[in-house]
XYZ file of C-alpha atoms in Angstrom:
691
model
C 107.778 157.380 85.997
C 105.089 156.457 88.820
C 104.896 152.914 90.366
C 102.000 150.958 91.714
C 101.784 148.587 94.647
C 99.287 145.733 95.726
C 97.163 145.908 97.998
C 98.612 143.138 100.479
C 102.102 144.782 99.954
C 100.525 147.788 101.136
C 98.676 146.684 104.309
C 101.776 144.613 105.560
C 103.521 147.848 105.093
C 100.978 149.736 107.019
C 100.765 146.853 109.816
C 96.586 146.102 108.920
C 94.566 143.620 107.338
C 93.800 143.392 103.231
C 90.302 143.772 103.964
C 90.502 146.611 106.222
C 92.708 148.709 103.492
C 90.127 147.413 101.311
C 86.945 148.843 103.312
C 89.006 152.319 103.523
C 89.062 152.131 99.627
C 85.284 152.024 99.468
C 84.231 153.909 102.139
C 86.818 156.343 102.036
C 87.724 156.675 98.452
C 84.780 155.297 96.755
C 87.387 152.820 94.994
C 86.024 149.080 95.026
C 88.539 146.718 94.747
C 87.257 143.176 96.318
C 90.632 141.442 95.990
C 94.044 141.459 97.483
C 95.710 141.357 94.135
C 94.861 144.828 93.005
C 97.328 147.244 92.419
C 97.045 150.641 93.053
C 98.584 154.175 91.828
C 101.621 155.717 93.656
C 98.865 158.697 94.171
C 95.912 156.200 95.792
C 98.802 154.521 97.830
C 99.903 157.838 99.818
C 96.455 158.848 100.504
C 95.718 155.118 101.873
C 98.687 156.030 103.534
C 97.578 159.008 105.227
C 94.606 157.740 106.130
C 95.491 155.004 108.188
C 99.031 156.862 109.704
C 97.873 160.317 109.991
C 99.181 163.491 108.489
C 102.764 162.779 110.050
C 103.401 160.392 106.484
C 103.076 163.802 104.276
C 106.430 164.923 104.019
C 107.312 160.928 103.346
C 104.783 161.308 100.291
C 106.185 164.109 98.803
C 109.290 162.573 99.041
C 107.700 159.183 97.300
C 106.387 161.076 94.406
C 110.044 162.446 93.498
C 111.237 160.406 90.485
C 114.938 158.862 89.982
C 115.561 161.423 87.783
C 115.324 164.029 90.777
C 112.674 166.594 89.504
C 109.106 166.387 91.289
C 106.548 164.469 89.918
C 104.109 167.563 90.461
C 105.293 171.536 91.384
C 105.631 172.808 94.906
C 103.277 175.285 95.880
C 104.969 178.657 95.928
C 105.585 180.488 99.621
C 103.414 183.705 98.102
C 100.387 181.118 97.955
C 100.915 179.710 101.143
C 101.008 183.318 102.665
C 97.468 183.603 100.917
C 96.258 180.847 102.788
C 95.499 178.905 99.458
C 95.707 175.293 100.284
C 98.620 173.396 98.150
C 96.794 171.046 95.510
C 98.092 167.733 96.044
C 95.718 165.858 94.482
C 95.386 167.562 91.124
C 98.373 167.879 89.265
C 99.298 170.608 87.229
C 99.027 171.054 83.559
C 102.970 170.487 83.413
C 103.185 167.466 85.238
C 99.972 166.060 83.473
C 101.895 167.095 79.652
C 105.174 165.281 81.145
C 104.027 162.562 83.116
C 105.214 158.940 82.008
C 102.521 156.359 82.008
C 102.174 153.701 84.654
C 103.991 150.778 84.361
C 100.828 148.717 84.639
C 99.339 150.804 81.858
C 100.823 150.597 78.267
C 99.000 152.387 75.811
C 97.797 150.317 72.851
C 97.834 147.049 74.814
C 95.600 147.061 78.585
C 94.435 149.926 81.056
C 93.261 148.747 84.381
C 90.435 151.454 85.223
C 90.246 152.414 89.248
C 87.604 155.268 88.435
C 86.573 157.359 88.702
C 88.961 159.679 87.373
C 89.173 163.222 86.396
C 90.289 163.893 82.421
C 93.822 165.354 83.690
C 93.745 162.390 86.263
C 93.377 159.799 83.028
C 95.659 161.587 80.833
C 98.245 161.820 82.924
C 97.855 157.592 83.661
C 97.753 157.268 80.209
C 101.229 159.733 78.906
C 98.591 161.656 76.529
C 98.282 165.215 76.280
C 94.522 165.649 78.165
C 93.804 168.332 74.895
C 94.084 165.291 72.990
C 92.181 163.320 75.403
C 89.597 166.092 75.515
C 88.980 166.369 71.737
C 88.785 162.592 71.465
C 85.958 162.545 74.262
C 83.891 165.480 72.376
C 84.265 163.417 69.124
C 82.010 160.515 71.367
C 79.182 163.321 72.596
C 81.116 163.573 75.712
C 81.381 167.400 76.848
C 84.261 167.488 79.479
C 86.903 169.693 80.971
C 90.005 168.738 82.177
C 89.210 168.920 86.040
C 85.668 167.222 85.530
C 85.120 163.587 86.710
C 83.909 160.697 84.323
C 82.801 156.890 84.359
C 83.552 153.906 83.090
C 81.803 153.752 80.068
C 82.557 157.290 79.181
C 86.445 156.086 79.182
C 86.100 152.882 77.936
C 84.472 154.280 74.701
C 87.408 156.825 74.248
C 90.366 154.557 74.941
C 88.767 151.758 72.796
C 88.712 154.230 70.091
C 92.815 154.778 70.662
C 93.068 151.000 70.635
C 93.548 150.414 74.417
C 91.621 147.459 76.354
C 90.123 148.763 78.774
C 89.571 146.353 82.460
C 87.175 147.587 84.818
C 89.055 146.595 88.034
C 86.018 146.591 89.748
C 83.838 144.035 87.429
C 87.480 141.893 87.055
C 88.461 141.939 90.663
C 90.053 138.278 91.855
C 87.833 135.631 91.633
C 89.925 133.791 94.092
C 86.596 134.165 96.413
C 83.613 133.651 94.345
C 81.018 133.890 97.192
C 82.779 136.209 99.889
C 82.883 135.166 103.339
C 82.185 131.481 104.120
C 79.000 131.037 106.339
C 79.182 129.452 109.582
C 78.247 125.967 110.345
C 75.040 126.014 112.025
C 75.251 125.769 115.933
C 78.168 128.779 115.948
C 77.374 131.469 118.190
C 78.262 134.848 116.079
C 79.065 136.658 119.405
C 81.629 133.851 120.142
C 83.307 133.238 116.786
C 86.667 133.571 116.428
C 88.729 133.300 113.303
C 90.098 129.735 112.228
C 93.018 128.358 109.950
C 92.311 127.983 106.261
C 92.415 124.224 105.399
C 94.573 123.381 101.975
C 93.633 120.448 99.622
C 97.076 119.840 98.215
C 95.956 118.367 94.095
C 97.549 117.448 91.038
C 99.328 114.669 88.659
C 100.763 111.687 90.137
C 104.530 112.531 90.790
C 104.709 116.450 90.146
C 106.121 116.906 93.549
C 102.855 117.678 95.827
C 104.457 115.360 99.256
C 107.862 117.162 98.505
C 106.300 120.629 98.417
C 104.806 119.611 101.711
C 108.086 118.094 102.818
C 109.575 121.574 102.328
C 106.713 123.260 103.823
C 106.937 120.722 106.851
C 110.719 120.500 106.788
C 109.875 117.095 107.207
C 110.876 113.670 104.957
C 107.673 111.702 104.619
C 108.185 111.323 100.620
C 111.304 109.692 101.373
C 109.011 106.771 103.564
C 106.536 106.183 100.751
C 106.376 103.120 98.665
C 107.344 104.469 95.414
C 107.336 108.123 96.308
C 103.937 108.487 96.087
C 101.176 109.228 99.141
C 99.604 106.237 99.140
C 96.802 107.493 101.913
C 95.331 110.937 103.136
C 97.625 112.576 105.513
C 96.927 116.006 107.605
C 99.251 118.294 109.037
C 99.345 121.658 110.596
C 101.578 124.882 109.988
C 102.432 127.583 111.712
C 103.197 130.695 109.443
C 103.572 134.276 111.071
C 101.431 133.291 113.733
C 98.858 131.476 111.660
C 97.764 128.185 111.533
C 97.348 126.437 107.989
C 96.072 122.802 107.652
C 97.325 120.472 104.532
C 95.744 117.459 103.754
C 97.787 115.312 101.118
C 95.529 113.745 99.003
C 96.449 110.866 96.357
C 95.445 113.104 93.595
C 91.795 114.471 93.899
C 89.953 111.022 94.065
C 89.712 111.350 98.050
C 89.192 114.830 97.280
C 86.117 113.701 95.489
C 84.798 111.143 97.678
C 84.478 113.286 100.359
C 82.693 116.022 98.164
C 80.424 113.114 96.866
C 79.506 112.806 100.964
C 78.588 116.171 101.317
C 81.608 117.563 103.056
C 82.460 120.597 102.574
C 86.022 120.781 104.254
C 88.579 122.116 101.739
C 88.401 126.551 102.394
C 91.456 126.452 99.272
C 92.883 124.281 96.821
C 96.989 124.119 95.601
C 97.027 122.807 92.473
C 100.594 121.227 92.059
C 101.976 121.703 88.678
C 105.219 120.643 87.437
C 107.199 123.006 85.267
C 108.471 120.484 83.276
C 105.637 118.532 82.326
C 103.091 120.760 82.603
C 99.389 120.026 82.637
C 98.496 116.377 82.415
C 95.266 114.143 82.327
C 95.016 114.202 86.286
C 95.828 117.778 86.706
C 92.573 118.875 84.031
C 90.434 116.336 86.455
C 91.286 118.153 89.740
C 90.429 121.438 88.186
C 87.277 120.163 87.651
C 87.043 118.715 91.237
C 87.976 122.054 92.638
C 85.920 124.078 90.769
C 82.797 122.065 91.253
C 83.379 122.342 95.086
C 83.575 126.104 94.313
C 86.899 126.456 96.116
C 89.487 129.069 95.040
C 92.590 127.767 93.296
C 96.147 128.605 93.950
C 98.757 126.820 91.642
C 102.110 125.963 92.871
C 104.558 125.823 90.082
C 107.051 122.956 91.116
C 110.028 121.757 90.105
C 111.297 124.929 88.409
C 115.124 123.775 89.149
C 114.630 121.569 86.382
C 116.709 121.543 83.081
C 113.414 121.312 80.843
C 111.187 123.672 83.435
C 109.115 125.844 80.917
C 106.663 128.293 83.030
C 104.721 130.028 80.066
C 104.131 127.062 78.770
C 102.285 125.494 81.406
C 100.841 129.065 81.950
C 99.270 128.680 78.168
C 98.198 125.193 79.227
C 96.469 126.579 82.755
C 95.141 129.515 80.955
C 93.485 127.175 78.114
C 91.666 125.104 81.118
C 90.252 128.421 82.491
C 92.743 129.392 84.919
C 94.103 132.659 83.304
C 97.429 133.834 85.506
C 97.285 136.997 87.194
C 100.046 138.485 85.780
C 98.223 138.219 82.102
C 95.066 139.741 83.317
C 93.460 136.628 85.106
C 92.096 135.857 88.414
C 94.646 132.691 89.559
C 97.922 133.074 91.649
C 100.375 131.363 90.014
C 103.565 130.601 92.543
C 107.005 129.266 90.954
C 108.348 127.177 93.758
C 111.768 124.529 93.910
C 110.962 122.387 97.437
C 114.488 120.822 96.678
C 115.892 124.789 96.910
C 113.377 125.801 99.220
C 112.875 128.903 96.739
C 108.847 130.234 96.775
C 107.528 128.710 99.556
C 106.928 131.316 101.668
C 105.340 133.069 98.746
C 102.966 129.861 98.365
C 102.301 130.507 102.163
C 101.620 134.281 102.036
C 98.975 133.513 98.974
C 97.212 131.027 101.051
C 97.013 132.952 104.047
C 95.431 136.233 102.111
C 93.314 134.307 100.124
C 91.829 132.700 103.854
C 91.747 136.591 104.770
C 88.935 137.373 102.306
C 87.532 134.190 102.966
C 86.295 135.189 106.829
C 86.800 131.575 108.335
C 85.554 131.836 111.575
C 84.501 129.116 114.393
C 82.861 128.707 117.717
C 85.863 127.355 119.996
C 83.201 126.926 122.711
C 80.331 124.717 121.329
C 80.549 121.309 121.041
C 82.736 119.803 118.414
C 81.996 118.936 115.163
C 84.236 118.168 112.517
C 84.536 115.206 109.083
C 86.547 112.138 108.740
C 89.358 112.774 107.103
C 90.618 108.918 106.722
C 90.112 106.055 108.971
C 91.446 102.758 109.164
C 91.147 98.843 111.500
C 94.370 99.291 112.887
C 95.107 95.410 114.543
C 96.790 96.776 117.764
C 94.430 99.422 118.734
C 91.259 99.060 116.600
C 89.052 101.512 114.302
C 91.087 104.452 114.100
C 89.959 107.432 112.328
C 91.539 111.065 111.419
C 88.954 113.709 111.940
C 89.539 117.499 111.295
C 87.977 119.574 113.856
C 85.976 122.306 111.841
C 84.136 123.715 115.234
C 84.124 123.662 118.462
C 86.606 122.376 121.101
C 86.786 118.392 121.158
C 88.273 116.937 124.605
C 89.417 113.385 125.618
C 86.090 111.341 126.923
C 83.404 113.397 124.358
C 81.199 110.870 123.146
C 80.434 111.200 119.353
C 78.831 109.944 116.421
C 80.197 109.656 112.851
C 78.063 108.812 110.376
C 76.819 104.820 111.139
C 79.789 104.798 113.543
C 79.465 106.247 117.568
C 81.935 106.032 120.515
C 83.820 107.817 122.963
C 87.093 109.361 122.594
C 89.731 107.812 124.450
C 92.850 109.238 123.074
C 93.778 111.689 120.672
C 97.293 112.842 118.780
C 98.027 115.223 116.626
C 99.822 115.128 113.159
C 103.300 114.485 115.113
C 102.030 112.218 117.052
C 102.125 113.949 120.381
C 99.107 113.468 122.735
C 96.608 116.121 123.388
C 93.906 116.577 125.943
C 91.712 118.698 123.904
C 91.436 119.953 120.444
C 90.233 123.416 118.676
C 89.168 124.524 115.274
C 90.916 123.888 112.460
C 92.880 120.982 114.074
C 93.389 117.126 112.221
C 93.650 114.528 115.135
C 93.922 111.370 115.415
C 91.101 109.794 117.183
C 90.733 106.097 118.904
C 87.566 105.074 120.504
C 85.171 104.119 117.370
C 82.917 101.256 117.743
C 83.858 100.172 113.983
C 85.938 102.268 111.322
C 83.892 105.240 109.746
C 84.072 106.441 106.056
C 85.789 109.090 104.830
C 83.657 112.272 104.530
C 81.356 111.308 107.511
C 80.623 114.246 109.758
C 81.552 114.028 113.098
C 79.644 115.610 116.277
C 79.992 115.342 119.725
C 77.134 114.450 121.701
C 75.652 115.197 125.210
C 76.198 111.058 126.340
C 77.014 107.542 124.760
C 73.389 106.957 124.383
C 72.627 109.548 122.882
C 75.730 108.872 120.288
C 74.468 105.293 119.860
C 70.786 106.051 118.720
C 71.979 108.682 116.669
C 73.815 106.131 114.964
C 71.534 103.880 114.414
C 69.309 106.115 112.928
C 71.982 107.152 110.485
C 72.265 103.337 109.593
C 68.300 102.883 109.196
C 68.159 105.581 106.992
C 71.113 104.957 104.848
C 69.771 101.511 104.010
C 66.222 102.764 103.072
C 67.514 105.283 100.983
C 70.077 104.613 98.648
C 71.328 107.905 97.278
C 70.331 107.987 93.678
C 72.636 109.929 90.888
C 71.557 110.891 87.410
C 70.931 109.089 84.338
C 69.129 109.823 80.741
C 65.989 108.582 81.800
C 65.732 110.258 85.447
C 66.531 113.675 83.234
C 63.682 112.933 81.143
C 61.376 112.848 84.082
C 63.442 115.855 85.299
C 62.469 117.904 82.243
C 58.782 117.355 82.535
C 59.462 119.440 86.232
C 61.651 122.234 84.674
C 64.941 121.131 84.435
C 66.856 123.330 81.626
C 70.598 121.585 81.892
C 71.649 117.933 81.474
C 75.107 117.408 83.239
C 77.759 114.911 81.341
C 81.280 113.660 81.673
C 82.401 112.658 78.324
C 85.299 110.073 77.955
C 86.678 108.807 74.410
C 89.360 107.156 72.725
C 90.936 110.036 70.968
C 91.348 113.565 71.594
C 89.907 114.131 67.846
C 87.091 112.309 69.192
C 86.827 114.082 72.266
C 86.740 117.128 70.784
C 83.928 116.119 67.676
C 81.881 114.913 70.586
C 81.926 118.250 72.768
C 81.206 120.288 69.760
C 78.652 118.583 68.610
C 76.786 118.289 72.171
C 77.177 122.496 72.650
C 75.327 122.765 69.236
C 72.397 120.578 70.978
C 69.428 122.500 72.647
C 65.633 122.291 72.620
C 63.263 124.789 74.302
C 65.866 126.355 76.630
C 67.113 123.046 78.003
C 70.720 122.589 76.885
C 73.880 120.508 77.880
C 76.841 121.023 80.581
C 80.140 119.348 79.838
C 81.432 119.007 83.504
C 84.482 117.311 82.375
C 85.986 115.804 79.225
C 88.781 113.119 79.000
C 90.828 110.358 76.889
C 91.177 107.180 77.994
C 88.669 104.470 80.042
C 86.410 105.412 82.070
C 87.743 105.720 86.222
C 86.727 105.450 89.651
C 87.680 109.222 89.697
C 84.754 110.097 86.904
C 82.196 108.160 88.703
C 83.138 110.617 91.979
C 82.877 113.502 89.719
C 79.228 112.617 88.306
C 78.036 111.482 91.696
C 79.233 115.450 93.027
C 78.129 116.653 89.965
C 74.919 114.609 89.573
C 76.066 114.139 85.816
C 75.944 110.991 83.243
C 78.939 109.307 82.002
C 79.005 108.944 78.134
C 81.941 107.016 76.600
C 83.191 106.739 73.274
C 84.774 103.447 71.778
C 86.256 103.003 76.245
C 84.586 100.779 78.872
C 84.348 101.368 82.467
C 87.202 100.194 84.698
C 85.433 97.192 87.211
C 86.292 99.810 90.209
C 84.120 102.571 88.636
C 81.329 100.118 87.387
C 80.797 98.877 90.807
C 81.041 102.290 92.492
C 78.438 103.411 89.420
C 76.090 100.677 90.511
C 76.484 101.619 94.199
C 75.805 105.425 93.840
C 73.449 105.373 90.802
C 75.475 106.932 88.366
C 74.715 106.033 84.860
C 77.127 104.969 82.557
C 76.333 105.004 78.540
C 78.529 103.510 76.256
C 78.670 103.797 72.521
C 80.656 102.793 69.161
C 78.780 104.937 66.647
C 78.713 108.754 67.399
C 75.294 109.240 66.050
C 74.141 107.130 68.630
C 75.758 109.002 71.153
C 74.173 112.575 69.569
C 70.458 111.301 68.884
C 70.020 109.399 72.516
C 71.214 112.731 74.100
C 69.105 114.830 71.542
C 65.901 112.716 72.790
C 66.424 113.195 76.286
C 66.861 116.752 75.362
C 62.998 116.670 74.006
C 62.086 114.550 76.309
C 61.335 111.990 73.934
C 63.223 108.933 75.177
C 61.979 105.665 75.373
C 64.488 103.272 76.139
C 64.135 100.122 74.595
C 66.440 98.312 74.872
C 70.072 97.881 77.792
C 73.602 96.671 77.962
C 73.788 94.833 80.534
C 77.514 92.885 81.535
C 77.289 89.533 82.030
C 81.411 88.572 83.081
C 84.697 90.227 82.902
C 87.738 87.693 82.102
C 91.590 89.096 82.417
C 94.180 87.534 79.901
C 97.103 86.253 82.116
C 98.757 84.037 79.098
C 98.403 83.641 75.342
C 98.815 80.271 73.894
C 99.912 79.566 70.234
C 97.679 76.557 68.576
C 98.211 74.654 65.231
C 96.767 75.965 62.141
C 97.671 79.771 63.596
C 94.925 79.527 65.951
C 95.266 81.797 69.251
C 93.781 81.139 72.784
C 93.827 83.465 75.750
C 94.430 81.609 79.288
C 92.197 83.711 81.155
C 91.224 84.300 85.032
C 87.408 85.479 85.339
C 87.715 88.624 87.847
C 83.378 89.015 87.643
C 80.158 87.561 86.601
C 80.797 84.775 84.440
C 81.831 84.245 80.806
C 78.863 82.871 78.659
C 79.967 81.018 75.290
C 76.351 82.327 73.336
C 77.140 85.700 74.328
C 79.250 88.961 72.478
C 82.097 89.756 73.765
C 84.885 92.820 73.360
C 88.461 93.080 73.873
C 89.282 96.174 76.163
C 93.032 96.996 76.012
C 94.146 99.754 78.951
C 90.047 100.933 78.660
C 90.469 101.336 75.009
C 87.906 99.008 72.942
C 89.931 97.157 70.254
C 87.515 94.528 69.083
C 84.202 93.354 69.072
C 82.766 90.073 68.245
C 81.829 86.339 69.244
C 83.330 83.786 71.059
C 84.671 80.726 68.994
C 85.383 78.427 71.894
C 84.699 78.476 75.851
C 87.149 75.909 77.805
C 87.753 74.839 81.000
C 90.853 72.769 81.147
C 89.954 70.489 78.126
C 86.492 70.734 78.392
C 84.378 72.421 76.168
C 81.874 74.190 78.682
C 78.676 76.840 78.644
C 79.903 79.419 81.344
C 82.905 79.814 83.312
C 81.794 81.544 86.788
C 83.683 84.007 88.951
C 86.923 83.179 90.210
C 87.850 80.781 87.907
C 90.119 80.374 84.862
C 89.447 79.558 81.315
C 90.655 79.347 77.848
C 88.576 81.277 75.587
C 88.984 82.027 71.365
C 87.424 84.279 69.451
C 86.339 84.717 66.099
C 88.688 86.541 63.655
C 90.937 88.221 66.428
C 94.354 86.540 67.309
C 96.416 89.859 68.583
C 95.935 89.160 72.472
C 97.883 90.462 74.875
C 98.697 89.750 78.518
C 96.498 92.212 80.749
C 93.677 92.242 78.075
C 90.081 92.114 79.256
C 87.436 90.153 77.552
C 84.197 91.608 78.457
C 81.110 89.810 77.891
C 77.212 91.298 77.394
C 73.875 90.745 76.421
C 71.365 93.425 75.277
C 68.128 93.087 77.698
C 64.549 94.620 76.976
C 63.511 97.598 79.346
C 60.468 98.169 79.992
C 59.388 101.581 80.257
């Protein structure tokens, strides 16, 4: 039985890069495989060895083709044939070999066959393990007249194999989609003649407590997680790991929110995303959001299946859940690499690093180390003793102590630099995270960092950025804005849906996907259950989407971020109102008449039982003001549990009309007495909006 081998494994055996091996397959053998994860059969592997190493591997190839039973996979030419000068027919197996060959382990008749053509009828029969005469007969039935030595193409093979009940996959068309756009473009100003390979930058994303930092500890051989409050990452960290002579930069983020924040500011920092999923918990809500963020950024995803040493680990269940989110594992015929790891036992770590480097190899990451440094601010803070401090990832060029720089609205001069291990540096090249002192004030995460010729030039650039930022605030998406864009030919309305239950969410998704008016459709960027959070707003900002909430409310931080970025949040209590408004916007008929304005938000701190069965809530006004005559709603964990009118509003013992932000008050509602500590009471009003 022949045995296949993956491209990257063969490349490592031959001492060449996967990219070079893929090029040889294309140029010398007319086989197109765009990914290192593709498998080639032993015959193709033998030809590759001969092309790379030369004819001295011929004898080794013959030995490799002898199966475990001892019989040769194909007959050796007789001595008489050699005396006549006839070359041995190594590329074309004999009829006996074809008839007696067993199917390749990657090709199971009745299931799936990966086409790596073109092939002759005899070669195809051998790989399938069928009689070539039967295959020729089936080809004739399909109208293809082909002899055993005649080459057939993919459409011809697909028709006949599907008639045999075999699913056919074209290796060229279904090559791994880890890399969608090929090589990463060079940054503006890089000299193509001076560029050198750089290390990949990897963002570690996933659900809280799924082991992101513990996984990095195993890689870095440190104990960062033990020193963190509650064992959860509290800030963005950047660290470097050297593996097999290559540098990998890891960004350890608190979930995916910081990743989205940098993307929202236009920072293309990450080359590869490692999605951490616990084998015992599976795909969780934050996991799904992380997948959506990585897809929105068009970043290749490698899945690290952690906590494989736990008793409840169920990798097959997790892989099914990943497949439901569009990440089909490569062993199931998909395009996502899933690497099982155990951070505590150190198992699978080397495999994960190898996969990251293989993905980076196909990205062709390069930078110009001789130019002025350009990078991105990863995190920033105001240190009491050192002043403004920022972690900057140098993406191209070389940063030196004494360089003048600008980062967004801030500027400065590099006074000192330290690497991720606290060591002082004089200079830092591409793919190097450094902590910098010398900012005039703390920059924002995601700001572009650029070295200038002088401090005067850096200050002038920062002042221009500040003026431009004040004059032009970034606009988010809204239904009214989409109405105007439809007049200019926009074809798709991007939406983020949040609902109170999974059933409501599925009903909304199904109904919205059916809405389409004159080639203008709906694209659901993300759907989830629970309240509208900060991550939803940042994703909407990146994707240019409108957030629609059904029976849920936005968190305070989410509402503030939406107001800052211009992202529209629309909430509904009736599903038909939501569908009707979206449909009107698709038709270009949306004319807003009323707008809901939140007046104030108060948190229930204590519940009081009053005589007569009445219940009052002792509240603290978090924002805005509470108005007695305004309608109110009670929100518990992001879900609306009651809407109605306010029965009374008191400040100490006095009835008042309103209570401002920062003050305490007592609130009782009509027909509602089930207050709980932590509930939010929101008062609002409906205002007419002029169009």
